[in-house]
């Protein structure tokens, strides 16, 4: 007896729906993409109960005549491609001809559509995949799709839905993605009869980002500089160093206008940020990559969330380069922040600022205190014990900050007011108040200093009185063998001394190593866990980043004013001054506007 039979069209659609329609947000995605492909200028989304009870998407696009409207509900019916060859260069968001029939098979579905010049429109009602009604409809030109009771006939799938709140948030995120990807289209979202947002068509991406996320975020973004590559064009915005999020929700990447998820691109972004990103945090990106459509395969994933690149390495490298360039390019703007109020904008980026200190704070007593020296000389100093975040109250041994003396500040780039809690350097600039974390700032300075030395001549090494040998597991031995030259550049003199035995005879002189073998084991562990994709130099950077923390000035290390001054100046000279090598910000700005708000001068 034969056991194989063809599935009915409805069941086949329901099976396909399992791939395309995972949750209400996928319905929203598919419907919006159809509207975009139909050249809509305005897309309104209405949802109820997390989209489970209702999703309605209304557009003012080209609409469909009756024949097309009926055909659009058939499986594999699409106006967007005609042959497999067209798949090589898909210019629309859709092309599989699956979404509408899939959605209609797992919901109570209504399509109402009308072409611009048509006298009447068409209304079609489908229930769980069964066509119920086809009649003339009288709605405005464009298309309206209503999806009610999603998965009412697929209880297994319905059980997998999350809370209404979570589903709503997914939908909101989906609309954000589309809105960022298509700034020229107006979007609105109404949730349970409440208008969540209404975005007018925007002239530029930055306008759209501002309308959606506010001007504060926009100000912390840098416009990406394109990479000189014949095969890829990059544009958009990424967060300046020091800006990060606890989740991935603002890490948006678009390939040829399509929001995608790609571990390759994510890794590229991460590597581009490198020390500019805190561990466990995610960058903020609105990154647009444009390729020759033939260089990307979008037909990998039913929901088209993933793509395949013809030249993955090229793509990754371009992204790393793009992010690095962009972050370093933001430096001039950042230095601008340190300009004292009213100073001339003619001071150039790298010029050594004429820092005028107020003698009343840099008193003689203060300047004679024994203090750690800043700059390169500090690197041989043994680690200072101390808790970075200890003590946050204002110290009282400093005189209250008086009004700065009136003087010609045209040369000044920054104006130090004092040091708070032996940790935060307070400075005044044109925008208001700048707080610099002296520890983070010093870490950044040391980091770049050591990295430069490592790149130029290798870090200075210090000979051990007694070379030591140690055994490692075979995998580690292999790792050490492969990285010998890098380790040497980092001041670690190590050589093979048997199958899985090594001899260590020098350690970096900037470190205070009491037990070289234990130190080596730690270095190996740290660097191995630092990631598999890290290049040789990156390993060195990683080690430096891990060690500078222990050598930088701490909270509670009181600094003399000339030292604070030098530190700020050194910081401004760094490639990436805005954050410490662990990605924490080195400074924060509190604007006069914020202060005015806090003091109730402005609402
Ligand atoms: P695909 O988008 O992959 O072609 P769909 O099932 O999503 O498949 O849609 C089928 C067809 O219905 C589309 O190719 C398009 O011609 C038409 N269509 C769907 N939605 C709209 C809309 N909002 N406006 C105009 N035409 C639409
Ligand atoms: Mg579609």
Short mmCIF file of N, CA and C and ligand atoms in Angstrom, two decimals, residues 30-39 57 59 61-64 68-69 71-74 77-81 92-102 111 113 142-145 304, ligand 1:
data_model
loop_
_atom_site.label_atom_id
_atom_site.label_comp_id
_atom_site.label_asym_id
_atom_site.label_seq_id
_atom_site.Cartn_x
_atom_site.Cartn_y
_atom_site.Cartn_z
N UNK A 30 6.75 40.95 6.74
CA UNK A 30 6.39 40.59 5.36
C UNK A 30 5.45 41.61 4.74
N UNK A 31 4.47 42.08 5.55
CA UNK A 31 3.50 43.01 4.99
C UNK A 31 4.15 44.35 4.67
N UNK A 32 5.02 44.81 5.58
CA UNK A 32 5.69 46.09 5.31
C UNK A 32 6.59 45.97 4.08
N UNK A 33 7.27 44.84 3.98
CA UNK A 33 8.15 44.69 2.81
C UNK A 33 7.34 44.71 1.51
N UNK A 34 6.17 44.11 1.54
CA UNK A 34 5.31 44.17 0.35
C UNK A 34 4.93 45.61 0.04
N UNK A 35 4.61 46.37 1.09
CA UNK A 35 4.23 47.77 0.89
C UNK A 35 5.39 48.56 0.30
N UNK A 36 6.59 48.29 0.81
CA UNK A 36 7.77 49.00 0.29
C UNK A 36 7.99 48.64 -1.17
N UNK A 37 7.87 47.35 -1.47
CA UNK A 37 8.03 46.93 -2.86
C UNK A 37 6.95 47.54 -3.76
N UNK A 38 5.82 47.90 -3.17
CA UNK A 38 4.73 48.50 -3.95
C UNK A 38 4.88 50.02 -4.01
N UNK A 39 6.07 50.52 -3.63
CA UNK A 39 6.38 51.96 -3.71
C UNK A 39 5.52 52.82 -2.80
N UNK A 57 -1.88 46.37 8.21
CA UNK A 57 -0.88 47.21 7.57
C UNK A 57 -1.54 47.89 6.37
N UNK A 59 -1.13 50.67 3.27
CA UNK A 59 -0.16 51.45 2.49
C UNK A 59 -0.84 52.24 1.39
N UNK A 61 0.53 52.35 -1.65
CA UNK A 61 1.32 51.90 -2.80
C UNK A 61 0.47 51.65 -4.03
N UNK A 62 1.02 50.92 -4.98
CA UNK A 62 0.40 50.79 -6.31
C UNK A 62 -0.90 49.98 -6.32
N UNK A 63 -1.14 49.18 -5.28
CA UNK A 63 -2.37 48.38 -5.25
C UNK A 63 -2.36 47.27 -6.30
N UNK A 64 -3.46 46.50 -6.32
CA UNK A 64 -3.55 45.39 -7.28
C UNK A 64 -4.93 45.38 -7.91
N UNK A 68 -4.80 40.08 -9.97
CA UNK A 68 -3.55 40.01 -9.22
C UNK A 68 -3.81 39.76 -7.73
N UNK A 69 -4.85 40.40 -7.22
CA UNK A 69 -5.15 40.23 -5.81
C UNK A 69 -5.43 38.77 -5.50
N UNK A 71 -4.42 36.23 -7.35
CA UNK A 71 -3.21 35.47 -7.60
C UNK A 71 -2.19 35.63 -6.47
N UNK A 72 -2.19 36.81 -5.85
CA UNK A 72 -1.18 37.07 -4.80
C UNK A 72 -1.33 36.08 -3.64
N UNK A 73 -2.52 35.44 -3.55
CA UNK A 73 -2.75 34.51 -2.45
C UNK A 73 -2.40 33.07 -2.81
N UNK A 74 -2.00 32.88 -4.05
CA UNK A 74 -1.55 31.55 -4.45
C UNK A 74 -0.09 31.39 -4.04
N UNK A 77 3.33 32.70 -6.14
CA UNK A 77 2.88 33.73 -7.07
C UNK A 77 3.56 35.03 -6.70
N UNK A 78 4.33 35.56 -7.62
CA UNK A 78 5.04 36.81 -7.33
C UNK A 78 5.16 37.63 -8.60
N UNK A 79 5.18 38.94 -8.43
CA UNK A 79 5.40 39.83 -9.57
C UNK A 79 6.87 40.24 -9.64
N UNK A 80 7.69 39.68 -8.72
CA UNK A 80 9.03 40.27 -8.55
C UNK A 80 10.16 39.56 -9.26
N UNK A 81 10.03 38.27 -9.48
CA UNK A 81 11.02 37.60 -10.32
C UNK A 81 10.27 36.70 -11.31
N UNK A 92 14.14 43.72 -5.21
CA UNK A 92 13.01 43.96 -4.32
C UNK A 92 13.24 43.22 -3.00
N UNK A 93 12.44 43.54 -2.00
CA UNK A 93 12.59 42.86 -0.72
C UNK A 93 12.00 41.46 -0.78
N UNK A 94 10.89 41.33 -1.49
CA UNK A 94 10.27 40.01 -1.64
C UNK A 94 10.66 39.38 -2.95
N UNK A 95 10.46 38.10 -3.08
CA UNK A 95 10.65 37.42 -4.37
C UNK A 95 10.19 35.97 -4.28
N UNK A 96 9.86 35.50 -3.07
CA UNK A 96 9.54 34.08 -2.95
C UNK A 96 8.07 33.76 -3.20
N UNK A 97 7.24 34.79 -3.19
CA UNK A 97 5.82 34.55 -3.44
C UNK A 97 5.17 33.64 -2.42
N UNK A 98 5.61 33.77 -1.17
CA UNK A 98 5.15 32.84 -0.14
C UNK A 98 4.38 33.50 0.98
N UNK A 99 4.68 34.80 1.20
CA UNK A 99 4.22 35.41 2.43
C UNK A 99 2.69 35.46 2.55
N UNK A 100 2.05 36.05 1.53
CA UNK A 100 0.60 36.22 1.67
C UNK A 100 -0.13 34.88 1.84
N UNK A 101 0.10 33.88 0.96
CA UNK A 101 -0.61 32.61 1.19
C UNK A 101 -0.27 31.98 2.54
N UNK A 102 0.99 32.11 2.97
CA UNK A 102 1.36 31.52 4.26
C UNK A 102 0.59 32.19 5.39
N UNK A 111 -7.78 41.06 2.68
CA UNK A 111 -6.97 41.90 1.80
C UNK A 111 -7.90 42.86 1.09
N UNK A 113 -7.64 46.03 -1.64
CA UNK A 113 -6.63 46.70 -2.45
C UNK A 113 -7.28 47.42 -3.61
N UNK A 142 -4.34 51.86 -2.81
CA UNK A 142 -3.29 51.27 -1.99
C UNK A 142 -3.76 49.91 -1.52
N UNK A 143 -3.11 49.40 -0.52
CA UNK A 143 -3.43 48.05 -0.06
C UNK A 143 -3.53 48.01 1.45
N UNK A 144 -4.49 47.27 1.92
CA UNK A 144 -4.68 47.09 3.35
C UNK A 144 -4.73 45.59 3.62
N UNK A 145 -3.91 45.12 4.51
CA UNK A 145 -3.98 43.70 4.84
C UNK A 145 -4.26 43.60 6.33
N UNK A 304 14.65 35.63 4.96
CA UNK A 304 15.69 36.46 4.34
C UNK A 304 16.43 37.30 5.37
P1 LIG B 1 6.57 38.24 -2.74
O1 LIG B 1 6.60 39.50 -1.98
O2 LIG B 1 7.70 37.35 -2.41
O3 LIG B 1 6.41 38.44 -4.21
P2 LIG B 1 4.09 37.84 -1.37
O4 LIG B 1 3.30 36.61 -1.08
O5 LIG B 1 4.54 38.62 -0.22
O6 LIG B 1 5.31 37.41 -2.27
O7 LIG B 1 3.23 38.75 -2.32
C1 LIG B 1 2.77 38.24 -3.55
C2 LIG B 1 2.56 39.34 -4.57
O8 LIG B 1 1.44 40.15 -4.18
C3 LIG B 1 3.70 40.30 -4.71
O9 LIG B 1 4.66 39.83 -5.63
C4 LIG B 1 3.00 41.57 -5.18
O10 LIG B 1 2.86 41.57 -6.56
C5 LIG B 1 1.62 41.47 -4.57
N1 LIG B 1 1.49 42.31 -3.35
C6 LIG B 1 1.61 41.88 -2.09
N2 LIG B 1 1.44 42.89 -1.22
C7 LIG B 1 1.21 43.99 -1.95
C8 LIG B 1 0.97 45.38 -1.64
N3 LIG B 1 0.95 45.83 -0.38
N4 LIG B 1 0.78 46.24 -2.66
C9 LIG B 1 0.82 45.81 -3.94
N5 LIG B 1 1.04 44.52 -4.30
C10 LIG B 1 1.25 43.62 -3.32
#
